[in-house]
mmCIF file of C-alpha atoms in Angstrom:
data_model
loop_
_atom_site.group_PDB
_atom_site.id
_atom_site.type_symbol
_atom_site.label_atom_id
_atom_site.label_comp_id
_atom_site.label_asym_id
_atom_site.label_seq_id
_atom_site.Cartn_x
_atom_site.Cartn_y
_atom_site.Cartn_z
ATOM 1 C CA UNK A 1 10.286 0.218 -30.868
ATOM 2 C CA UNK A 2 9.153 -2.563 -28.508
ATOM 3 C CA UNK A 3 12.631 -4.109 -28.463
ATOM 4 C CA UNK A 4 14.193 -0.772 -27.567
ATOM 5 C CA UNK A 5 11.619 -0.123 -24.850
ATOM 6 C CA UNK A 6 12.275 -3.566 -23.331
ATOM 7 C CA UNK A 7 15.944 -2.617 -23.029
ATOM 8 C CA UNK A 8 15.668 1.021 -21.965
ATOM 9 C CA UNK A 9 12.781 1.015 -19.477
ATOM 10 C CA UNK A 10 13.944 -1.935 -17.306
ATOM 11 C CA UNK A 11 17.435 -0.427 -17.310
ATOM 12 C CA UNK A 12 15.980 2.916 -16.231
ATOM 13 C CA UNK A 13 14.026 1.253 -13.413
ATOM 14 C CA UNK A 14 17.157 -0.571 -12.245
ATOM 15 C CA UNK A 15 19.235 2.621 -12.370
ATOM 16 C CA UNK A 16 16.681 4.533 -10.303
ATOM 17 C CA UNK A 17 16.617 1.749 -7.720
ATOM 18 C CA UNK A 18 20.425 1.516 -7.493
ATOM 19 C CA UNK A 19 20.708 5.303 -7.181
ATOM 20 C CA UNK A 20 18.202 5.342 -4.319
ATOM 21 C CA UNK A 21 19.785 2.332 -2.600
ATOM 22 C CA UNK A 22 23.269 3.850 -2.804
ATOM 23 C CA UNK A 23 22.071 7.073 -1.219
ATOM 24 C CA UNK A 24 20.227 5.118 1.457
ATOM 25 C CA UNK A 25 23.434 3.340 2.436
ATOM 26 C CA UNK A 26 25.536 6.511 2.361
ATOM 27 C CA UNK A 27 23.067 8.552 4.399
ATOM 28 C CA UNK A 28 22.632 5.753 6.936
ATOM 29 C CA UNK A 29 26.392 5.564 7.456
ATOM 30 C CA UNK A 30 26.707 9.365 7.358
ATOM 31 C CA UNK A 31 23.457 10.621 8.945
ATOM 32 C CA UNK A 32 24.756 14.198 9.049
ATOM 33 C CA UNK A 33 24.166 14.362 5.274
ATOM 34 C CA UNK A 34 20.402 14.928 5.728
ATOM 35 C CA UNK A 35 19.382 17.781 3.421
ATOM 36 C CA UNK A 36 16.641 19.119 5.675
ATOM 37 C CA UNK A 37 16.623 19.416 9.429
ATOM 38 C CA UNK A 38 13.564 18.695 11.530
ATOM 39 C CA UNK A 39 11.633 21.950 11.938
ATOM 40 C CA UNK A 40 8.228 20.715 13.046
ATOM 41 C CA UNK A 41 6.620 19.574 16.248
ATOM 42 C CA UNK A 42 3.631 17.742 17.647
ATOM 43 C CA UNK A 43 0.507 19.266 16.029
ATOM 44 C CA UNK A 44 -2.336 20.512 18.265
ATOM 45 C CA UNK A 45 -5.369 18.349 18.875
ATOM 46 C CA UNK A 46 -7.537 20.598 16.737
ATOM 47 C CA UNK A 47 -5.303 20.006 13.715
ATOM 48 C CA UNK A 48 -5.328 16.269 14.323
ATOM 49 C CA UNK A 49 -9.109 16.301 14.541
ATOM 50 C CA UNK A 50 -9.328 18.158 11.228
ATOM 51 C CA UNK A 51 -6.990 15.644 9.579
ATOM 52 C CA UNK A 52 -9.089 12.743 10.839
ATOM 53 C CA UNK A 53 -12.289 14.465 9.706
ATOM 54 C CA UNK A 54 -10.791 15.120 6.275
ATOM 55 C CA UNK A 55 -9.930 11.418 5.937
ATOM 56 C CA UNK A 56 -13.400 10.348 7.046
ATOM 57 C CA UNK A 57 -15.150 12.765 4.695
ATOM 58 C CA UNK A 58 -12.919 11.687 1.819
ATOM 59 C CA UNK A 59 -14.025 8.069 2.203
ATOM 60 C CA UNK A 60 -17.673 9.051 2.742
ATOM 61 C CA UNK A 61 -17.753 11.105 -0.453
ATOM 62 C CA UNK A 62 -16.167 8.275 -2.427
ATOM 63 C CA UNK A 63 -18.632 5.767 -1.025
ATOM 64 C CA UNK A 64 -21.562 8.021 -1.927
ATOM 65 C CA UNK A 65 -20.224 7.977 -5.473
ATOM 66 C CA UNK A 66 -19.959 4.195 -5.180
ATOM 67 C CA UNK A 67 -23.640 3.969 -4.162
ATOM 68 C CA UNK A 68 -24.721 5.952 -7.198
ATOM 69 C CA UNK A 69 -22.490 3.934 -9.534
ATOM 70 C CA UNK A 70 -23.638 0.607 -8.059
ATOM 71 C CA UNK A 71 -27.300 1.416 -8.602
ATOM 72 C CA UNK A 72 -26.618 2.732 -12.100
ATOM 73 C CA UNK A 73 -24.660 -0.413 -12.999
ATOM 74 C CA UNK A 74 -27.191 -2.767 -11.372
ATOM 75 C CA UNK A 75 -30.676 -1.342 -12.013
ATOM 76 C CA UNK A 76 -33.733 -2.932 -10.500
ATOM 77 C CA UNK A 77 -32.171 -4.177 -7.256
ATOM 78 C CA UNK A 78 -31.834 -2.708 -3.786
ATOM 79 C CA UNK A 79 -28.818 -0.635 -2.778
ATOM 80 C CA UNK A 80 -27.330 -3.325 -0.512
ATOM 81 C CA UNK A 81 -27.502 -5.940 -3.262
ATOM 82 C CA UNK A 82 -26.158 -3.511 -5.846
ATOM 83 C CA UNK A 83 -23.181 -2.666 -3.617
ATOM 84 C CA UNK A 84 -22.435 -6.364 -3.078
ATOM 85 C CA UNK A 85 -22.486 -7.036 -6.820
ATOM 86 C CA UNK A 86 -20.335 -3.974 -7.491
ATOM 87 C CA UNK A 87 -17.567 -4.736 -4.995
ATOM 88 C CA UNK A 88 -17.720 -8.466 -4.320
ATOM 89 C CA UNK A 89 -18.346 -9.899 -7.765
ATOM 90 C CA UNK A 90 -14.860 -10.134 -9.254
ATOM 91 C CA UNK A 91 -12.387 -8.688 -6.761
ATOM 92 C CA UNK A 92 -10.351 -10.003 -3.849
ATOM 93 C CA UNK A 93 -12.777 -8.281 -1.494
ATOM 94 C CA UNK A 94 -15.123 -11.258 -1.542
ATOM 95 C CA UNK A 95 -12.346 -13.522 -0.247
ATOM 96 C CA UNK A 96 -11.829 -11.351 2.832
ATOM 97 C CA UNK A 97 -15.570 -11.526 3.530
ATOM 98 C CA UNK A 98 -15.569 -15.318 3.198
ATOM 99 C CA UNK A 99 -12.599 -15.588 5.547
ATOM 100 C CA UNK A 100 -14.278 -13.319 8.085
ATOM 101 C CA UNK A 101 -17.367 -15.535 8.044
ATOM 102 C CA UNK A 102 -15.877 -19.022 7.809
ATOM 103 C CA UNK A 103 -12.156 -18.757 8.506
ATOM 104 C CA UNK A 104 -9.284 -20.685 6.944
ATOM 105 C CA UNK A 105 -9.557 -24.378 6.238
ATOM 106 C CA UNK A 106 -9.337 -27.203 3.739
ATOM 107 C CA UNK A 107 -13.063 -27.936 3.644
ATOM 108 C CA UNK A 108 -15.809 -26.601 1.444
ATOM 109 C CA UNK A 109 -17.359 -23.882 3.598
ATOM 110 C CA UNK A 110 -17.087 -21.625 0.526
ATOM 111 C CA UNK A 111 -15.625 -21.829 -2.965
ATOM 112 C CA UNK A 112 -11.859 -22.378 -3.031
ATOM 113 C CA UNK A 113 -11.575 -22.133 0.755
ATOM 114 C CA UNK A 114 -8.346 -24.126 0.699
ATOM 115 C CA UNK A 115 -6.693 -21.474 -1.493
ATOM 116 C CA UNK A 116 -7.552 -18.498 0.687
ATOM 117 C CA UNK A 117 -4.473 -18.866 2.868
ATOM 118 C CA UNK A 118 -2.832 -16.547 0.327
ATOM 119 C CA UNK A 119 -4.729 -13.688 2.016
ATOM 120 C CA UNK A 120 -3.390 -12.387 5.313
ATOM 121 C CA UNK A 121 -5.585 -12.650 8.414
ATOM 122 C CA UNK A 122 -5.708 -9.177 9.988
ATOM 123 C CA UNK A 123 -8.503 -7.651 7.889
ATOM 124 C CA UNK A 124 -10.802 -10.704 8.109
ATOM 125 C CA UNK A 125 -10.160 -10.837 11.861
ATOM 126 C CA UNK A 126 -11.081 -7.166 12.178
ATOM 127 C CA UNK A 127 -14.351 -7.719 10.313
ATOM 128 C CA UNK A 128 -15.106 -10.705 12.517
ATOM 129 C CA UNK A 129 -14.600 -8.667 15.692
ATOM 130 C CA UNK A 130 -16.693 -5.752 14.408
ATOM 131 C CA UNK A 131 -19.456 -8.156 13.416
ATOM 132 C CA UNK A 132 -19.455 -9.698 16.904
ATOM 133 C CA UNK A 133 -19.735 -6.221 18.430
ATOM 134 C CA UNK A 134 -22.336 -4.573 16.208
ATOM 135 C CA UNK A 135 -23.738 -7.306 13.949
ATOM 136 C CA UNK A 136 -24.831 -6.474 10.441
ATOM 137 C CA UNK A 137 -23.956 -7.687 6.957
ATOM 138 C CA UNK A 138 -20.322 -8.631 6.402
ATOM 139 C CA UNK A 139 -20.201 -7.036 2.924
ATOM 140 C CA UNK A 140 -21.535 -3.743 4.268
ATOM 141 C CA UNK A 141 -19.198 -3.903 7.262
ATOM 142 C CA UNK A 142 -16.309 -4.281 4.829
ATOM 143 C CA UNK A 143 -17.234 -0.910 3.401
ATOM 144 C CA UNK A 144 -18.224 0.738 6.697
ATOM 145 C CA UNK A 145 -14.884 0.180 8.443
ATOM 146 C CA UNK A 146 -12.930 1.948 5.704
ATOM 147 C CA UNK A 147 -13.934 5.427 6.892
ATOM 148 C CA UNK A 148 -12.575 5.050 10.440
ATOM 149 C CA UNK A 149 -9.511 3.176 9.194
ATOM 150 C CA UNK A 150 -8.558 5.845 6.681
ATOM 151 C CA UNK A 151 -9.352 8.614 9.177
ATOM 152 C CA UNK A 152 -6.877 6.979 11.549
ATOM 153 C CA UNK A 153 -4.308 6.639 8.769
ATOM 154 C CA UNK A 154 -4.785 10.285 7.754
ATOM 155 C CA UNK A 155 -4.312 11.711 11.260
ATOM 156 C CA UNK A 156 -1.335 9.419 11.840
ATOM 157 C CA UNK A 157 0.403 10.502 8.632
ATOM 158 C CA UNK A 158 -0.434 14.138 9.371
ATOM 159 C CA UNK A 159 1.114 13.843 12.828
ATOM 160 C CA UNK A 160 4.194 12.006 11.569
ATOM 161 C CA UNK A 161 4.960 14.596 8.878
ATOM 162 C CA UNK A 162 4.103 17.546 11.101
ATOM 163 C CA UNK A 163 6.547 16.395 13.767
ATOM 164 C CA UNK A 164 9.401 16.532 11.239
ATOM 165 C CA UNK A 165 8.538 19.311 8.800
ATOM 166 C CA UNK A 166 5.619 21.270 10.210
ATOM 167 C CA UNK A 167 1.879 21.404 9.657
ATOM 168 C CA UNK A 168 2.006 23.097 6.259
ATOM 169 C CA UNK A 169 3.976 20.182 4.880
ATOM 170 C CA UNK A 170 1.620 17.735 6.593
ATOM 171 C CA UNK A 171 -1.410 19.317 4.908
ATOM 172 C CA UNK A 172 0.277 19.060 1.514
ATOM 173 C CA UNK A 173 1.182 15.407 2.125
ATOM 174 C CA UNK A 174 -2.438 14.529 2.948
ATOM 175 C CA UNK A 175 -3.694 16.421 -0.098
ATOM 176 C CA UNK A 176 -1.284 14.541 -2.359
ATOM 177 C CA UNK A 177 -2.260 11.219 -0.796
ATOM 178 C CA UNK A 178 -5.987 11.810 -1.327
ATOM 179 C CA UNK A 179 -5.394 13.049 -4.868
ATOM 180 C CA UNK A 180 -3.408 9.926 -5.782
ATOM 181 C CA UNK A 181 -5.021 8.074 -8.708
ATOM 182 C CA UNK A 182 -5.401 4.837 -6.756
ATOM 183 C CA UNK A 183 -6.748 6.547 -3.609
ATOM 184 C CA UNK A 184 -10.131 5.109 -4.609
ATOM 185 C CA UNK A 185 -8.953 1.879 -2.957
ATOM 186 C CA UNK A 186 -9.006 3.522 0.464
ATOM 187 C CA UNK A 187 -12.798 3.437 0.283
ATOM 188 C CA UNK A 188 -13.314 -0.098 -1.006
ATOM 189 C CA UNK A 189 -13.452 -3.282 1.135
ATOM 190 C CA UNK A 190 -9.764 -4.126 0.811
ATOM 191 C CA UNK A 191 -6.674 -3.807 3.028
ATOM 192 C CA UNK A 192 -5.196 -0.488 1.813
ATOM 193 C CA UNK A 193 -6.579 1.723 4.600
ATOM 194 C CA UNK A 194 -5.715 -0.813 7.287
ATOM 195 C CA UNK A 195 -2.190 -1.370 5.977
ATOM 196 C CA UNK A 196 -1.517 2.359 5.722
ATOM 197 C CA UNK A 197 -2.820 2.825 9.264
ATOM 198 C CA UNK A 198 -0.676 0.151 10.923
ATOM 199 C CA UNK A 199 2.513 1.009 9.013
ATOM 200 C CA UNK A 200 2.291 4.752 9.675
ATOM 201 C CA UNK A 201 1.373 4.175 13.325
ATOM 202 C CA UNK A 202 4.409 1.890 13.637
ATOM 203 C CA UNK A 203 6.739 4.572 12.262
ATOM 204 C CA UNK A 204 5.090 7.224 14.443
ATOM 205 C CA UNK A 205 5.438 5.060 17.565
ATOM 206 C CA UNK A 206 9.098 4.482 16.660
ATOM 207 C CA UNK A 207 9.579 8.225 16.213
ATOM 208 C CA UNK A 208 8.103 8.796 19.679
ATOM 209 C CA UNK A 209 10.157 5.972 21.215
ATOM 210 C CA UNK A 210 6.977 4.209 22.349
ATOM 211 C CA UNK A 211 8.557 0.788 22.124
ATOM 212 C CA UNK A 212 5.719 -1.346 23.501
ATOM 213 C CA UNK A 213 3.126 0.211 21.216
ATOM 214 C CA UNK A 214 5.593 -0.038 18.345
ATOM 215 C CA UNK A 215 6.024 -3.765 18.925
ATOM 216 C CA UNK A 216 2.265 -4.394 18.886
ATOM 217 C CA UNK A 217 1.855 -2.386 15.684
ATOM 218 C CA UNK A 218 4.751 -4.229 14.084
ATOM 219 C CA UNK A 219 3.070 -7.578 14.721
ATOM 220 C CA UNK A 220 -0.175 -6.229 13.256
ATOM 221 C CA UNK A 221 1.658 -4.945 10.167
ATOM 222 C CA UNK A 222 3.162 -8.392 9.606
ATOM 223 C CA UNK A 223 -0.301 -9.934 9.899
ATOM 224 C CA UNK A 224 -1.860 -7.431 7.504
ATOM 225 C CA UNK A 225 0.215 -7.869 4.349
ATOM 226 C CA UNK A 226 3.583 -9.411 3.482
ATOM 227 C CA UNK A 227 5.350 -6.028 2.968
ATOM 228 C CA UNK A 228 4.501 -5.201 6.576
ATOM 229 C CA UNK A 229 7.450 -7.382 7.532
ATOM 230 C CA UNK A 230 9.740 -4.924 5.752
ATOM 231 C CA UNK A 231 9.257 -2.490 8.623
ATOM 232 C CA UNK A 232 11.984 -4.510 10.333
ATOM 233 C CA UNK A 233 14.380 -3.079 7.754
ATOM 234 C CA UNK A 234 13.162 0.472 8.375
ATOM 235 C CA UNK A 235 13.732 0.045 12.103
ATOM 236 C CA UNK A 236 17.161 -1.518 11.543
ATOM 237 C CA UNK A 237 18.207 1.446 9.401
ATOM 238 C CA UNK A 238 16.993 3.841 12.097
ATOM 239 C CA UNK A 239 19.081 2.016 14.705
ATOM 240 C CA UNK A 240 22.101 1.932 12.400
ATOM 241 C CA UNK A 241 21.902 5.687 11.816
ATOM 242 C CA UNK A 242 21.522 6.311 15.558
ATOM 243 C CA UNK A 243 24.552 4.123 16.248
ATOM 244 C CA UNK A 244 26.559 6.131 13.701
ATOM 245 C CA UNK A 245 25.585 9.275 15.643
ATOM 246 C CA UNK A 246 27.051 7.709 18.753
ATOM 247 C CA UNK A 247 23.747 6.736 20.400
ATOM 248 C CA UNK A 248 23.318 3.290 21.882
ATOM 249 C CA UNK A 249 19.940 1.734 21.012
ATOM 250 C CA UNK A 250 17.489 1.273 23.837
ATOM 251 C CA UNK A 251 17.097 -2.366 24.794
ATOM 252 C CA UNK A 252 13.317 -2.138 24.282
ATOM 253 C CA UNK A 253 13.847 -1.014 20.683
ATOM 254 C CA UNK A 254 15.128 -4.477 19.701
ATOM 255 C CA UNK A 255 11.769 -6.275 20.213
ATOM 256 C CA UNK A 256 10.078 -3.341 18.494
ATOM 257 C CA UNK A 257 12.391 -3.800 15.507
ATOM 258 C CA UNK A 258 11.770 -7.559 15.357
ATOM 259 C CA UNK A 259 7.994 -7.330 15.807
ATOM 260 C CA UNK A 260 7.088 -7.099 12.071
ATOM 261 C CA UNK A 261 9.001 -10.350 11.493
ATOM 262 C CA UNK A 262 7.073 -11.866 14.398
ATOM 263 C CA UNK A 263 3.830 -10.932 12.631
ATOM 264 C CA UNK A 264 4.996 -12.730 9.521
ATOM 265 C CA UNK A 265 6.018 -15.659 11.713
ATOM 266 C CA UNK A 266 2.481 -15.909 13.074
ATOM 267 C CA UNK A 267 1.172 -15.988 9.507
ATOM 268 C CA UNK A 268 3.622 -18.772 8.645
ATOM 269 C CA UNK A 269 2.449 -20.566 11.765
ATOM 270 C CA UNK A 270 -1.132 -20.307 10.514
ATOM 271 C CA UNK A 271 -0.009 -21.981 7.286
ATOM 272 C CA UNK A 272 1.637 -24.730 9.311
ATOM 273 C CA UNK A 273 -1.400 -25.235 11.546
ATOM 274 C CA UNK A 274 -3.918 -25.484 8.700
ATOM 275 C CA UNK A 275 -1.875 -27.247 6.006
ATOM 276 C CA UNK A 276 1.144 -28.744 7.767
ATOM 277 C CA UNK A 277 3.481 -26.594 5.687
ATOM 278 C CA UNK A 278 4.691 -23.124 6.714
ATOM 279 C CA UNK A 279 4.877 -21.759 3.154
ATOM 280 C CA UNK A 280 1.746 -23.342 1.684
ATOM 281 C CA UNK A 281 0.566 -19.897 0.577
ATOM 282 C CA UNK A 282 3.479 -19.681 -1.870
ATOM 283 C CA UNK A 283 2.656 -23.112 -3.306
ATOM 284 C CA UNK A 284 -0.920 -22.049 -4.050
ATOM 285 C CA UNK A 285 0.216 -18.684 -5.417
ATOM 286 C CA UNK A 286 2.431 -20.396 -7.972
ATOM 287 C CA UNK A 287 0.225 -23.383 -8.849
ATOM 288 C CA UNK A 288 -3.008 -21.441 -9.319
ATOM 289 C CA UNK A 289 -1.945 -17.938 -10.358
ATOM 290 C CA UNK A 290 1.642 -18.308 -11.612
ATOM 291 C CA UNK A 291 2.657 -15.870 -8.893
ATOM 292 C CA UNK A 292 5.961 -15.670 -7.058
ATOM 293 C CA UNK A 293 8.612 -13.125 -6.208
ATOM 294 C CA UNK A 294 10.617 -11.902 -9.183
ATOM 295 C CA UNK A 295 12.473 -8.812 -10.372
ATOM 296 C CA UNK A 296 10.639 -5.547 -11.015
ATOM 297 C CA UNK A 297 12.771 -5.079 -14.120
ATOM 298 C CA UNK A 298 11.222 -8.265 -15.531
ATOM 299 C CA UNK A 299 7.796 -6.908 -14.574
ATOM 300 C CA UNK A 300 8.387 -3.887 -16.799
ATOM 301 C CA UNK A 301 9.559 -6.179 -19.580
ATOM 302 C CA UNK A 302 6.639 -8.638 -19.550
ATOM 303 C CA UNK A 303 4.050 -5.865 -19.243
ATOM 304 C CA UNK A 304 5.507 -4.261 -22.357
ATOM 305 C CA UNK A 305 5.000 -7.572 -24.148
ATOM 306 C CA UNK A 306 1.423 -7.964 -22.930
ATOM 307 C CA UNK A 307 0.583 -4.363 -23.715
ATOM 308 C CA UNK A 308 1.771 -4.785 -27.280
ATOM 309 C CA UNK A 309 -0.156 -8.049 -27.766
ATOM 310 C CA UNK A 310 -3.375 -6.753 -26.150
ATOM 311 C CA UNK A 311 -3.392 -3.269 -27.643
ATOM 312 C CA UNK A 312 -5.666 -4.070 -30.574
ATOM 313 C CA UNK A 313 -8.133 -6.604 -29.142
ATOM 314 C CA UNK A 314 -8.055 -5.894 -25.386
ATOM 315 C CA UNK A 315 -7.282 -2.197 -25.022
ATOM 316 C CA UNK A 316 -8.766 -1.947 -21.516
ATOM 317 C CA UNK A 317 -6.383 -4.581 -20.127
ATOM 318 C CA UNK A 318 -3.455 -3.092 -22.032
ATOM 319 C CA UNK A 319 -4.084 0.290 -20.404
ATOM 320 C CA UNK A 320 -5.616 -0.640 -17.039
ATOM 321 C CA UNK A 321 -3.104 -3.364 -16.169
ATOM 322 C CA UNK A 322 0.036 -3.089 -18.295
ATOM 323 C CA UNK A 323 0.497 0.619 -18.965
ATOM 324 C CA UNK A 324 -0.591 1.432 -15.405
ATOM 325 C CA UNK A 325 1.985 -0.998 -13.977
ATOM 326 C CA UNK A 326 4.853 0.315 -16.119
ATOM 327 C CA UNK A 327 4.098 3.955 -15.283
ATOM 328 C CA UNK A 328 3.606 3.131 -11.626
ATOM 329 C CA UNK A 329 6.964 1.391 -11.285
ATOM 330 C CA UNK A 330 8.911 4.098 -13.098
ATOM 331 C CA UNK A 331 7.181 7.033 -11.407
ATOM 332 C CA UNK A 332 7.405 5.560 -7.898
ATOM 333 C CA UNK A 333 11.090 4.708 -8.271
ATOM 334 C CA UNK A 334 11.729 8.079 -9.897
ATOM 335 C CA UNK A 335 10.025 9.866 -7.025
ATOM 336 C CA UNK A 336 12.166 8.085 -4.431
ATOM 337 C CA UNK A 337 15.314 8.660 -6.507
ATOM 338 C CA UNK A 338 14.554 12.381 -6.743
ATOM 339 C CA UNK A 339 14.087 12.698 -2.979
ATOM 340 C CA UNK A 340 17.205 10.834 -1.806
ATOM 341 C CA UNK A 341 18.568 13.939 -0.050
ATOM 342 C CA UNK A 342 15.300 14.901 1.649
ATOM 343 C CA UNK A 343 13.492 11.733 2.634
ATOM 344 C CA UNK A 344 14.784 10.092 5.848
ATOM 345 C CA UNK A 345 17.204 7.329 4.886
ATOM 346 C CA UNK A 346 15.211 4.643 6.711
ATOM 347 C CA UNK A 347 12.013 5.653 4.923
ATOM 348 C CA UNK A 348 13.858 5.671 1.607
ATOM 349 C CA UNK A 349 15.157 2.158 2.251
ATOM 350 C CA UNK A 350 11.724 0.918 3.251
ATOM 351 C CA UNK A 351 10.180 2.454 0.128
ATOM 352 C CA UNK A 352 12.731 0.845 -2.167
ATOM 353 C CA UNK A 353 12.330 -2.558 -0.517
ATOM 354 C CA UNK A 354 8.531 -2.256 -0.627
ATOM 355 C CA UNK A 355 8.571 -1.463 -4.351
ATOM 356 C CA UNK A 356 11.060 -4.259 -5.077
ATOM 357 C CA UNK A 357 8.810 -6.805 -3.366
ATOM 358 C CA UNK A 358 5.394 -5.642 -4.552
ATOM 359 C CA UNK A 359 6.387 -4.675 -8.089
ATOM 360 C CA UNK A 360 8.531 -7.755 -8.567
ATOM 361 C CA UNK A 361 5.591 -10.163 -8.685
ATOM 362 C CA UNK A 362 5.737 -12.503 -11.655
ATOM 363 C CA UNK A 363 2.154 -11.576 -12.553
ATOM 364 C CA UNK A 364 1.517 -8.054 -11.306
ATOM 365 C CA UNK A 365 -2.102 -6.938 -11.649
ATOM 366 C CA UNK A 366 -2.416 -4.303 -8.927
ATOM 367 C CA UNK A 367 0.581 -1.975 -9.158
ATOM 368 C CA UNK A 368 -1.291 1.310 -8.454
ATOM 369 C CA UNK A 369 -3.147 -0.244 -5.503
ATOM 370 C CA UNK A 370 0.099 -1.497 -3.971
ATOM 371 C CA UNK A 371 1.835 1.848 -4.524
ATOM 372 C CA UNK A 372 -0.886 3.909 -2.847
ATOM 373 C CA UNK A 373 -0.319 2.004 0.396
ATOM 374 C CA UNK A 374 3.328 3.158 0.588
ATOM 375 C CA UNK A 375 3.279 6.107 2.981
ATOM 376 C CA UNK A 376 6.614 7.621 1.956
ATOM 377 C CA UNK A 377 5.557 8.318 -1.659
ATOM 378 C CA UNK A 378 3.266 11.297 -0.860
ATOM 379 C CA UNK A 379 5.809 12.422 1.746
ATOM 380 C CA UNK A 380 8.563 12.403 -0.887
ATOM 381 C CA UNK A 381 6.422 14.275 -3.410
ATOM 382 C CA UNK A 382 5.460 16.876 -0.816
ATOM 383 C CA UNK A 383 9.127 17.439 0.033
ATOM 384 C CA UNK A 384 9.979 17.941 -3.632
ATOM 385 C CA UNK A 385 7.121 20.446 -3.980
ATOM 386 C CA UNK A 386 8.032 22.370 -0.842
ATOM 387 C CA UNK A 387 7.884 26.164 -1.404
ATOM 388 C CA UNK A 388 6.820 25.689 -5.036
ATOM 389 C CA UNK A 389 3.178 26.806 -5.031
ATOM 390 C CA UNK A 390 2.621 26.934 -8.788
ATOM 391 C CA UNK A 391 4.142 23.530 -9.398
ATOM 392 C CA UNK A 392 2.161 22.171 -6.447
ATOM 393 C CA UNK A 393 -1.117 23.400 -7.932
ATOM 394 C CA UNK A 394 -0.219 21.877 -11.272
ATOM 395 C CA UNK A 395 0.688 18.498 -9.786
ATOM 396 C CA UNK A 396 -2.487 18.394 -7.708
ATOM 397 C CA UNK A 397 -4.602 19.322 -10.736
ATOM 398 C CA UNK A 398 -3.065 16.543 -12.820
ATOM 399 C CA UNK A 399 -3.475 14.049 -9.986
ATOM 400 C CA UNK A 400 -7.142 14.916 -9.525
ATOM 401 C CA UNK A 401 -7.880 14.598 -13.240
ATOM 402 C CA UNK A 402 -6.149 11.221 -13.456
ATOM 403 C CA UNK A 403 -7.918 10.112 -10.255
ATOM 404 C CA UNK A 404 -11.341 10.923 -11.700
ATOM 405 C CA UNK A 405 -10.599 8.929 -14.859
ATOM 406 C CA UNK A 406 -9.157 6.015 -12.865
ATOM 407 C CA UNK A 407 -12.126 5.894 -10.488
ATOM 408 C CA UNK A 408 -14.542 6.010 -13.436
ATOM 409 C CA UNK A 409 -12.711 3.106 -15.074
ATOM 410 C CA UNK A 410 -12.752 1.137 -11.823
ATOM 411 C CA UNK A 411 -16.490 1.634 -11.312
ATOM 412 C CA UNK A 412 -17.278 0.745 -14.925
ATOM 413 C CA UNK A 413 -15.690 -2.670 -14.985
ATOM 414 C CA UNK A 414 -12.210 -2.023 -16.317
ATOM 415 C CA UNK A 415 -9.632 -4.658 -15.296
ATOM 416 C CA UNK A 416 -8.425 -2.694 -12.273
ATOM 417 C CA UNK A 417 -7.712 -4.840 -9.249
#
């Protein structure tokens, strides 16, 4: 059974990717093949305000649950200390806090400071600026900024979808995003809310032809996480499709397209400045965590092996890491493959490239967390559910049930990173 699964499932993942990539190329070269025409428009301010409020309340409710869980898991201590132990004990969140306080370096300002170059600088820089403005505890600031960040991401995604397909579709997209099993990460002190915000704002600025703003957001996306640089590909596909329609690209769109690569270049420059080597982050990733870029088909294969070996004596890791990663890869690729006629070709290409990079890690621990930061997944699902109210209710119900279980596992110490 395991041998068959190791042949069939990677092959299925590869087939889904190739199918999506082929359609991306065809629809970029033949942009008239779009299955759905744009029928939306700029939403009113009241709708935008409601979207932002919904995002803020979503994070606030989750963080209230976090407070209760932290005190239940750490009895006898104050709330602030309980929250620190809950979220900064064994996750990457503590590294962002250390970087915000002490910065990058090769000294001993905190444990393993020399290794922390593997984390991108935008989120620590944001925390540093907020701390300079309002003061307070860095760990609590890491939690506090998530509400405004996700509110901004929610209103941006709502606006982006509404401009193309109308407000009804935008509401459904937001609902599907918030019901995603890994949406719990939008409320924790990590980079998911920030990354979603800068990537969606970049695409929205591109859609509005606001080239200067787009360029700034592209640099920020490249400084937030490595996949932010892939926005260059999204922009290039947009320009290619426009060229095929007979439209010459605006000169200002070229810097906007290149800006995500510039953000990555600044990160490489930080590596060079601190360590004298532009790719030092990749050296540390491989030497200390066995991590480098690989093929997502191999990811499916090695997680099947680990799941089989851990199933009896480490069931939580087998389910929380391995099974979650396999399902995440197949479902995300399947969702993009199913929406090849409806999703804009540039978004489809960006989604496929994003999944290839993030899911191709040689030791993938955080597949659901990476997937939830990909804006075009809830958009694709919403398009597939369009005008199907019963199926929509069923999908949302399943998502909510899985989300509750996943959040419970996360708060109770399962290996979910």
